[in-house]
XYZ file of C-alpha atoms in Angstrom:
587
model
C -52.764 -65.451 47.015
C -49.167 -64.416 46.679
C -47.279 -64.577 43.351
C -44.124 -66.680 43.606
C -40.893 -64.640 43.308
C -39.105 -65.200 40.023
C -35.801 -66.928 40.581
C -33.751 -64.294 38.656
C -35.493 -61.188 39.955
C -33.256 -59.003 42.100
C -34.609 -57.890 45.422
C -34.904 -54.138 45.940
C -31.643 -52.558 47.058
C -29.916 -55.880 46.747
C -26.809 -54.244 45.200
C -24.984 -51.117 46.348
C -23.070 -48.767 44.085
C -19.370 -49.478 43.850
C -18.629 -46.169 45.528
C -20.610 -47.069 48.558
C -18.475 -49.926 49.850
C -19.373 -51.116 53.382
C -17.147 -50.028 56.221
C -16.225 -53.586 57.014
C -15.026 -54.334 53.481
C -11.583 -55.894 53.135
C -8.727 -53.359 52.816
C -7.129 -52.818 49.379
C -3.800 -54.522 48.735
C -0.835 -52.326 49.542
C 0.453 -52.631 45.973
C -2.624 -50.863 44.597
C -2.280 -47.810 46.821
C -0.547 -44.697 45.378
C 2.952 -44.289 46.645
C 3.519 -41.415 49.023
C 5.440 -38.488 47.539
C 8.579 -39.410 49.393
C 8.681 -42.824 47.693
C 8.369 -41.530 44.022
C 11.507 -42.081 41.986
C 11.100 -38.833 39.933
C 9.303 -35.688 41.020
C 6.640 -34.268 38.667
C 8.708 -31.128 38.024
C 11.771 -33.183 37.090
C 9.648 -35.416 34.859
C 8.272 -32.361 33.043
C 11.793 -30.962 32.688
C 13.057 -34.219 31.195
C 10.105 -34.293 28.794
C 10.844 -30.758 27.553
C 14.541 -31.481 27.142
C 14.166 -35.059 25.907
C 14.977 -34.223 22.278
C 18.042 -32.226 23.282
C 19.218 -34.924 25.731
C 18.783 -37.622 23.094
C 20.617 -35.460 20.567
C 23.557 -34.968 22.942
C 23.674 -38.693 23.746
C 23.670 -39.731 20.070
C 26.291 -37.103 19.253
C 28.617 -38.338 22.003
C 28.047 -41.940 20.947
C 28.836 -41.117 17.322
C 32.001 -39.334 18.433
C 33.160 -42.391 20.333
C 32.296 -44.757 17.491
C 34.028 -42.493 14.979
C 37.371 -43.611 16.430
C 36.647 -47.080 15.127
C 37.014 -48.057 11.502
C 33.433 -46.942 10.725
C 33.862 -43.543 9.102
C 30.058 -43.178 8.741
C 29.866 -42.276 12.430
C 32.120 -39.305 11.814
C 29.602 -38.012 9.274
C 26.812 -38.485 11.822
C 28.821 -36.520 14.380
C 29.496 -33.682 11.927
C 25.761 -33.437 11.207
C 24.577 -33.582 14.823
C 27.229 -31.490 16.560
C 26.002 -28.155 15.053
C 22.531 -29.024 16.324
C 23.963 -29.545 19.831
C 25.516 -26.089 19.609
C 22.126 -24.694 18.567
C 20.572 -26.362 21.611
C 23.203 -24.896 23.947
C 22.546 -21.458 22.469
C 18.784 -21.942 22.867
C 19.111 -22.818 26.543
C 21.414 -19.914 27.368
C 19.720 -17.124 25.345
C 17.090 -14.979 27.081
C 15.095 -13.492 24.202
C 12.790 -16.396 23.271
C 11.133 -18.365 26.075
C 10.002 -21.079 23.671
C 13.596 -21.884 22.745
C 14.748 -21.887 26.390
C 12.049 -24.410 27.284
C 12.287 -26.524 24.143
C 15.838 -26.302 22.768
C 16.429 -27.367 19.162
C 12.890 -28.568 18.523
C 11.498 -25.124 19.320
C 13.345 -23.758 16.291
C 10.953 -25.712 14.085
C 8.382 -22.989 14.779
C 10.539 -20.358 13.095
C 11.348 -22.694 10.217
C 7.683 -23.339 9.457
C 6.801 -19.684 10.013
C 9.408 -18.696 7.424
C 8.100 -21.324 5.008
C 4.433 -20.539 5.684
C 3.888 -18.078 2.785
C 5.415 -20.532 0.323
C 3.569 -23.578 1.724
C 0.267 -21.699 1.532
C 0.953 -20.316 -1.923
C 2.153 -23.495 -3.603
C 0.587 -26.355 -1.633
C -2.474 -25.332 0.370
C -4.261 -22.331 -1.138
C -6.654 -22.772 -4.021
C -6.510 -20.595 -7.129
C -8.974 -17.983 -5.849
C -8.390 -17.612 -2.109
C -5.041 -15.833 -1.737
C -4.704 -12.175 -0.823
C -3.909 -9.557 -1.940
C -3.618 -11.279 -5.352
C -4.839 -14.810 -5.889
C -3.151 -17.395 -8.078
C -5.446 -16.761 -11.051
C -4.732 -13.019 -11.031
C -0.991 -13.598 -10.902
C -1.132 -16.327 -13.519
C -2.741 -13.956 -16.019
C 0.137 -11.515 -15.588
C 2.794 -14.236 -15.775
C 1.290 -15.756 -18.923
C 0.946 -12.441 -20.741
C 4.409 -11.296 -19.695
C 5.907 -14.489 -21.112
C 3.802 -14.448 -24.310
C 2.181 -17.701 -23.218
C -1.382 -18.917 -23.681
C -3.721 -16.933 -21.407
C -7.035 -18.471 -22.441
C -8.838 -20.835 -20.081
C -11.023 -23.839 -20.904
C -14.207 -25.245 -19.349
C -15.793 -21.981 -18.218
C -15.182 -19.612 -15.349
C -13.922 -20.744 -11.948
C -15.588 -17.767 -10.292
C -18.809 -18.200 -8.336
C -21.202 -16.158 -10.453
C -23.702 -16.057 -7.566
C -21.317 -14.683 -4.937
C -21.638 -11.089 -3.737
C -18.247 -10.187 -5.246
C -19.125 -11.195 -8.809
C -19.232 -8.511 -11.516
C -19.566 -8.576 -15.279
C -19.798 -6.333 -18.316
C -22.799 -6.220 -20.570
C -22.218 -7.014 -24.238
C -23.880 -5.939 -27.442
C -25.689 -8.057 -30.010
C -23.868 -5.936 -32.590
C -20.224 -5.868 -31.466
C -17.710 -3.494 -32.991
C -14.445 -4.633 -34.626
C -11.590 -4.964 -32.156
C -9.342 -1.891 -32.283
C -5.764 -2.618 -33.307
C -4.304 0.807 -32.570
C -3.272 1.402 -28.944
C -5.752 3.548 -27.028
C -4.332 6.979 -26.122
C -5.541 9.820 -23.910
C -4.472 13.439 -24.458
C -3.448 15.123 -21.188
C -2.977 18.871 -20.854
C -5.397 21.785 -20.863
C -5.178 25.198 -22.520
C -2.466 26.302 -20.059
C -0.132 23.507 -21.254
C 2.422 24.202 -23.943
C 3.484 20.533 -24.076
C 0.463 18.208 -23.746
C 1.140 14.488 -23.490
C -0.543 11.524 -25.172
C -0.761 8.825 -22.492
C -1.470 5.123 -22.846
C -4.532 3.755 -21.059
C -2.208 1.546 -18.941
C 0.987 2.820 -17.324
C 3.491 1.958 -14.586
C 2.420 3.413 -11.252
C 4.705 5.129 -8.730
C 7.549 2.954 -7.414
C 10.693 4.690 -6.153
C 14.311 3.846 -6.764
C 15.455 2.581 -3.394
C 12.224 0.706 -2.841
C 12.975 -1.050 -6.132
C 16.471 -1.987 -7.166
C 18.354 -0.493 -10.103
C 17.770 -3.502 -12.370
C 14.024 -3.411 -11.724
C 13.870 0.322 -12.493
C 15.854 -0.145 -15.700
C 13.683 -3.069 -16.858
C 10.465 -1.156 -16.205
C 11.701 1.897 -18.065
C 12.982 -0.081 -21.031
C 9.662 -1.926 -21.210
C 7.795 1.403 -21.076
C 9.901 2.797 -23.912
C 9.360 -0.282 -26.070
C 5.615 -0.366 -25.402
C 4.926 3.374 -25.590
C 3.607 3.993 -22.081
C 4.859 6.023 -19.146
C 6.852 5.159 -16.049
C 6.073 7.033 -12.797
C 9.219 7.632 -10.729
C 7.576 7.486 -7.313
C 8.537 10.135 -4.767
C 12.127 8.828 -4.551
C 13.147 11.044 -7.462
C 14.296 10.862 -11.079
C 17.255 8.472 -10.789
C 20.028 7.660 -13.300
C 18.343 4.285 -13.842
C 15.144 5.987 -14.994
C 17.275 7.803 -17.591
C 19.275 4.864 -18.950
C 16.803 3.748 -21.628
C 14.851 6.958 -22.251
C 11.305 5.777 -21.529
C 8.590 8.380 -20.884
C 8.712 9.635 -17.295
C 6.108 11.099 -14.956
C 8.101 12.773 -12.188
C 6.313 12.377 -8.866
C 7.028 15.191 -6.429
C 6.220 14.263 -2.849
C 6.430 16.206 0.399
C 10.202 15.626 0.525
C 10.684 17.325 -2.891
C 13.426 14.837 -3.696
C 15.545 16.048 -6.566
C 14.073 19.547 -6.239
C 14.823 20.569 -2.663
C 16.908 22.959 -0.662
C 19.259 21.832 2.096
C 16.483 22.296 4.686
C 14.023 20.115 2.721
C 11.918 22.940 1.283
C 11.028 23.172 -2.413
C 13.705 24.597 -4.736
C 12.264 26.174 -7.922
C 15.715 26.318 -9.508
C 16.504 22.636 -9.023
C 13.015 21.652 -10.138
C 13.230 23.698 -13.341
C 16.601 22.167 -14.159
C 15.381 18.578 -13.916
C 11.869 19.150 -15.265
C 13.378 20.537 -18.482
C 14.651 17.041 -19.339
C 12.718 15.958 -22.473
C 12.245 12.511 -20.953
C 9.968 14.052 -18.273
C 6.534 14.234 -19.858
C 4.377 15.158 -16.847
C 4.753 16.154 -13.177
C 2.642 14.610 -10.412
C 2.256 16.197 -6.954
C 1.820 13.370 -4.455
C -0.559 14.328 -1.648
C -1.050 10.816 -0.267
C -0.754 7.183 -1.296
C -3.028 4.218 -0.823
C -0.509 2.128 1.123
C -0.245 4.613 4.002
C -2.310 7.771 3.447
C -1.631 10.672 5.802
C 1.647 9.124 6.897
C 5.199 10.293 6.270
C 8.264 8.121 6.141
C 11.897 7.863 7.206
C 14.732 6.191 5.331
C 17.384 5.564 8.013
C 20.834 7.017 7.407
C 22.303 3.512 7.237
C 20.216 2.800 4.113
C 21.104 6.048 2.321
C 23.564 4.958 -0.367
C 25.553 7.446 -2.474
C 23.223 6.759 -5.419
C 20.094 7.421 -3.339
C 21.662 10.574 -1.876
C 22.493 11.862 -5.364
C 19.034 11.073 -6.733
C 17.127 12.608 -3.836
C 19.458 15.516 -3.220
C 20.045 14.620 0.414
C 23.275 14.425 2.463
C 24.962 11.172 3.352
C 24.930 10.101 6.984
C 21.534 11.621 7.818
C 18.026 10.183 7.988
C 15.963 10.935 4.874
C 12.596 12.260 6.041
C 9.400 12.406 3.998
C 7.017 14.681 5.957
C 3.352 13.798 6.230
C 2.343 17.087 4.571
C 3.717 19.588 2.074
C 5.532 22.759 3.098
C 5.113 24.532 -0.272
C 1.407 25.213 0.359
C -1.023 25.098 3.269
C -4.453 25.645 1.663
C -6.268 24.233 -1.390
C -6.015 27.612 -3.155
C -2.266 27.749 -2.523
C -2.005 24.222 -3.912
C -3.548 25.399 -7.170
C -1.003 28.218 -7.311
C 1.754 25.621 -6.767
C 0.333 23.636 -9.709
C 0.569 26.744 -11.898
C 4.129 27.414 -10.685
C 5.297 23.894 -11.550
C 3.634 24.090 -14.958
C 5.488 27.311 -15.713
C 8.840 26.065 -14.349
C 8.569 22.864 -16.419
C 8.045 24.760 -19.651
C 4.327 24.076 -19.940
C 4.214 20.347 -19.193
C 1.047 18.814 -17.667
C 0.961 18.942 -13.861
C -1.426 16.851 -11.803
C -2.255 15.544 -8.337
C -2.157 12.088 -6.804
C -4.158 11.272 -3.692
C -5.898 8.571 -1.745
C -9.298 9.998 -0.808
C -9.844 10.727 2.879
C -12.274 13.414 4.092
C -14.815 14.049 1.291
C -14.931 17.731 2.253
C -11.255 18.084 1.285
C -11.945 16.792 -2.222
C -14.707 19.377 -2.584
C -12.318 22.003 -1.186
C -9.955 21.220 -4.071
C -12.810 21.708 -6.541
C -13.749 25.006 -4.905
C -10.114 26.108 -5.075
C -10.076 25.375 -8.822
C -13.178 27.515 -9.256
C -11.826 30.331 -7.079
C -8.345 30.558 -8.611
C -9.222 29.600 -12.172
C -6.282 27.158 -12.074
C -6.882 23.511 -12.916
C -4.517 20.592 -12.508
C -4.243 18.748 -15.789
C -5.003 15.395 -14.185
C -5.811 13.723 -10.876
C -4.662 10.179 -10.061
C -6.854 8.486 -7.454
C -4.955 5.864 -5.458
C -7.018 3.190 -3.719
C -6.556 2.223 -0.089
C -6.058 -1.349 -1.300
C -2.408 -0.478 -0.856
C 0.565 -0.880 -3.114
C 4.269 -1.525 -2.951
C 4.863 0.676 0.106
C 5.106 -1.024 3.499
C 2.953 0.399 6.294
C 1.733 -0.411 9.814
C -1.252 -2.788 9.606
C -3.619 -0.222 11.108
C -2.868 2.140 8.231
C -2.735 -0.516 5.534
C -5.989 -2.174 6.606
C -8.180 0.622 7.911
C -7.113 4.037 6.608
C -8.221 5.685 3.402
C -10.988 5.105 0.875
C -10.903 2.091 -1.467
C -10.359 2.890 -5.128
C -13.920 2.542 -6.396
C -15.503 4.787 -3.792
C -12.642 7.283 -4.008
C -12.751 7.404 -7.795
C -16.511 7.962 -7.826
C -16.210 10.741 -5.238
C -13.543 12.607 -7.234
C -15.517 12.056 -10.436
C -18.620 13.521 -8.809
C -16.664 16.495 -7.454
C -15.400 17.304 -10.956
C -18.649 16.606 -12.801
C -20.762 18.337 -10.161
C -18.702 21.527 -10.524
C -18.455 21.442 -14.308
C -14.688 20.796 -14.232
C -14.579 17.257 -15.593
C -13.879 18.249 -19.201
C -10.799 20.190 -18.114
C -9.261 17.637 -15.718
C -8.287 14.098 -16.682
C -8.863 11.326 -14.154
C -6.741 8.210 -13.597
C -7.206 5.158 -11.381
C -4.406 3.408 -9.507
C -5.035 0.351 -7.393
C -5.042 -3.412 -7.978
C -5.203 -3.266 -11.760
C -4.223 -6.595 -13.337
C -6.609 -7.361 -16.210
C -8.579 -5.784 -19.012
C -11.752 -6.093 -16.949
C -10.283 -4.277 -13.942
C -9.339 -1.464 -16.332
C -12.786 -1.435 -17.965
C -14.550 -1.289 -14.594
C -12.451 1.723 -13.536
C -13.088 3.479 -16.824
C -16.812 2.815 -16.616
C -17.020 4.843 -13.400
C -14.928 7.743 -14.620
C -11.230 6.962 -15.153
C -9.522 8.023 -18.395
C -6.605 5.635 -17.843
C -5.191 3.227 -15.262
C -1.858 2.837 -13.502
C -0.559 -0.454 -12.104
C 2.368 -1.149 -9.782
C 2.163 -4.677 -8.415
C 1.030 -6.145 -11.740
C 4.176 -4.796 -13.390
C 6.196 -6.218 -10.491
C 4.692 -9.629 -11.328
C 5.766 -9.125 -14.936
C 9.324 -8.658 -13.626
C 9.124 -12.022 -11.864
C 7.785 -11.098 -8.404
C 6.396 -14.206 -6.656
C 4.563 -12.325 -3.867
C 6.969 -13.526 -1.179
C 5.855 -10.559 0.986
C 9.431 -9.414 1.669
C 9.251 -6.073 -0.139
C 10.305 -4.064 2.929
C 13.100 -6.352 4.146
C 15.642 -5.978 1.356
C 15.669 -9.751 0.853
C 13.348 -10.043 -2.180
C 14.222 -13.459 -3.668
C 13.602 -12.301 -7.255
C 15.707 -9.125 -6.979
C 12.815 -6.710 -7.556
C 12.529 -4.835 -4.250
C 16.091 -5.059 -3.030
C 19.360 -3.184 -3.454
C 21.429 -6.276 -2.663
C 23.672 -6.654 -5.744
C 23.765 -10.437 -5.408
C 19.951 -10.705 -5.423
C 19.589 -8.093 -8.158
C 21.859 -10.170 -10.366
C 18.954 -12.584 -10.905
C 16.930 -9.861 -12.642
C 18.257 -9.568 -16.210
C 17.162 -6.209 -17.607
C 16.632 -6.950 -21.352
C 14.729 -10.174 -20.692
C 12.478 -8.661 -18.016
C 11.880 -5.492 -20.047
C 10.464 -7.657 -22.813
C 8.052 -9.185 -20.301
C 6.963 -5.749 -19.080
C 6.123 -4.685 -22.630
C 4.415 -7.997 -23.416
C 2.169 -7.827 -20.349
C 1.127 -4.280 -21.234
C 0.392 -5.156 -24.865
C -1.708 -8.238 -24.131
C -3.673 -6.553 -21.349
C -4.543 -3.508 -23.446
C -5.622 -5.884 -26.237
C -7.884 -7.713 -23.738
C -9.416 -4.345 -22.868
C -9.967 -3.697 -26.595
C -11.809 -7.017 -26.904
C -14.107 -6.122 -23.996
C -14.823 -2.677 -25.431
C -15.610 -4.133 -28.857
C -17.875 -6.784 -27.340
C -19.825 -3.994 -25.630
C -20.447 -2.400 -29.023
C -18.041 0.494 -28.393
C -14.944 1.752 -30.172
C -12.967 3.344 -27.282
C -12.870 2.684 -23.514
C -13.713 6.355 -22.992
C -17.249 5.453 -24.078
C -17.766 3.050 -21.155
C -20.443 4.095 -18.657
C -21.500 2.792 -15.219
C -24.451 0.837 -16.626
C -22.033 -1.322 -18.637
C -20.850 -3.020 -15.412
C -23.219 -5.029 -13.229
C -22.618 -6.164 -9.642
C -24.265 -9.017 -7.770
C -25.730 -7.691 -4.519
C -27.106 -11.032 -3.287
C -27.776 -14.492 -4.723
C -31.087 -13.210 -6.115
C -30.360 -9.541 -6.883
C -28.065 -7.759 -9.327
C -27.714 -4.072 -10.206
C -25.738 -1.930 -12.653
C -23.210 0.351 -10.983
C -25.264 3.474 -11.716
C -27.983 2.071 -9.433
C -25.527 1.153 -6.667
C -23.524 4.397 -6.464
C -24.495 8.059 -6.868
C -23.341 9.617 -10.141
C -23.985 13.351 -10.229
C -25.155 15.252 -13.266
C -23.026 18.110 -14.618
C -23.214 21.190 -12.373
C -25.278 19.494 -9.654
C -23.034 20.748 -6.832
C -23.263 24.317 -8.082
C -27.013 24.339 -8.704
C -28.492 22.290 -5.839
C -25.812 20.740 -3.596
C -28.248 19.942 -0.771
C -30.237 17.713 -3.109
C -27.183 15.482 -3.577
C -25.696 12.924 -1.194
C -22.801 15.315 -0.564
C -24.641 18.400 0.686
C -23.051 18.565 4.147
C -19.517 17.907 2.859
C -19.924 20.493 0.121
C -21.033 23.135 2.610
C -18.100 22.266 4.899
C -15.509 22.560 2.103
C -13.387 25.704 2.010
C -11.020 26.746 -0.783
C -8.850 28.551 1.774
C -8.532 25.754 4.329
C -8.190 21.998 4.404
C -10.061 22.039 7.724
C -13.861 21.949 7.284
C -15.575 25.257 8.012
C -18.640 23.479 9.421
C -19.313 20.260 11.288
C -20.221 17.230 9.174
C -22.625 14.851 10.869
C -23.664 14.731 14.541
C -21.356 16.230 17.142
C -19.882 14.284 20.029
C -22.026 14.522 23.151
C -20.670 16.923 25.774
C-alpha cells in the first residue's frame, strides 16, 4: 500500500539553483545588461581622478562664485573669497610640487596629514593619554615637578594610581621606629687627599646641559636657582659661558672631547687656557666627559651656520667653521693615561676635585679604569654614571634606544668595580638619569650613589612642556632655543625661583623617605631597603635581584664573581680587552 503524497511536499530536484538557469530561459532585458565600455559616460580613471580632486575642484568653484557675488552689494562674499583664495593657491602649489606624492594626488586636503602630525604630541599629551602612559615622562611625573616648582600642593588623595602588582612597581621599606625628618640639607664632601679644595655638594644638582643647546635665559635661570638653593650647575661640554657666570652659582665645568674653552686652534687640549678658566672661584669641580647617555660613543657637529659669536667665544672656536666634538679624547689613549690626565687637571685647577662622567658600555672597560687607578695610584675624586635612558641631547633613534647601559645596571657595575677593588671609600659616585622625585633619588642611593644629578626635571621646573622640539630651535617655552623672540617668554628671576623651589621640595621628600626608613642620612640607604615586584606573586629586595660584591672581591677571587671574564679581559694600558669575553664567532 502506497502512502499518499503530501500536497505541500516538494518532489526531488523540483527546483534548480538560480545559477543553473535553463538554456531556453527568456533573455534578460537590455536595460539590465552592463553597458559596454564605449558607452560609459566617464572612464574609471577619470572618475578616480575627479574623486581625488573633488575637494580642490569644489574649492575652486566656490571661490570663483564668491568672487562673482562679491561684486554685488553683499560684502560677506568678499570675506568668503579672501578666506578661500589662499587655499586655492595652496592647492595649486600642491599639484605642481614634486616632493610629496600625497599632496600631488590630494591637493589641499592632503595637508591635513601634516597638520594633525604637528598637533599629535599635544593631542596625545592633553586629550588622549592617561596620567601614567606617556614616555619618557608621564603626566604624574611632570606634575610633581610643576607643583613643587610653583610651591603648589603636591600631595595626592585617595591612594596610589600605580598598579602595585605590575612588574615595574617598586617601594621602600619603612621602620616601626622612624627617625625625625632632617631639616638641614644633605651634603656630600667630594675630594680625596690629593685635593686642596674639596667641595661640599648637595644630594641633588643640575646635570650637564650646554649653552647653545639651552638658551641664555635658561642657563641664567638655572644658575641663579642653583645659587639660591646651594647646589651645583654642570656646564655641559659646551663650555663655561658668560651666562653661567652672571649670577655666581656653583659650577662643575664639564670637559668633553672638544675641550671647549680649554683648547688649541687644532682642537687639542690647552693646559694654559684650562688653568686660566679653572682658577675662577665659581668653578668648584671639573668633570671629564667620556660619554653621555643620550648618544654614548658618538661625537657631534654644530654646523658653522649655528655658531654664533657668543658660542664661538665660549667654546674657543673660530666663526664660519663647523664645531666638531670627536667621539674620543685626544689627550689620552689608555686608562692609565686617563688617570694621569686626571692628576694634571687637578694640579692645573689648584687642587679642585676632578672626576669622570660616563655611560657604561663594555664592562671590561670599567674594570680597566679600576685597574688603572690601582696601577697609577691616582684616583678620580668622583664618577658620574649617566644612564642610557637619554637626556637633553638629540641622537639617532638607534643610539637613543639601543646603545649603552641603563642607569641602574650601569651604576651597580661601577659600584661593584670600586667596591670589589677596595676603591669605593676614595671615589664618590653620582647617578644621572631620569631623576624626578625623592624616591628616584633614594633608589639610586640605595644601590650606591652618593648624590644625583637631574637635567630634564630641572627643564620642567623652567616651564618645559615636553613638546619634543629640543633639537629644532623652536622650543615653545624658550628653554632649548636661541631664538630671542622665544627666549623672551622665559623670565629669569621668576624661573630661577621655580628651580630653587623644585630642588628644595624634592630634597625634603627624600628626607621624609629616609626618616620613615629609620635612617638619618640617605648615605645609610642599602639595596635591601628597596623592593621590586618580579611577577604578580613574587617580590624581591634589590640585593637579591642584582649582584653586590663585597669589599676586595675582585682582588681576592674574581672568578668567583659574575664578572670574572670581564675582569680578566681588562687592561690598565688599553681600552681594548686583552682576552676574548664570551664565545667567539664561528669561523
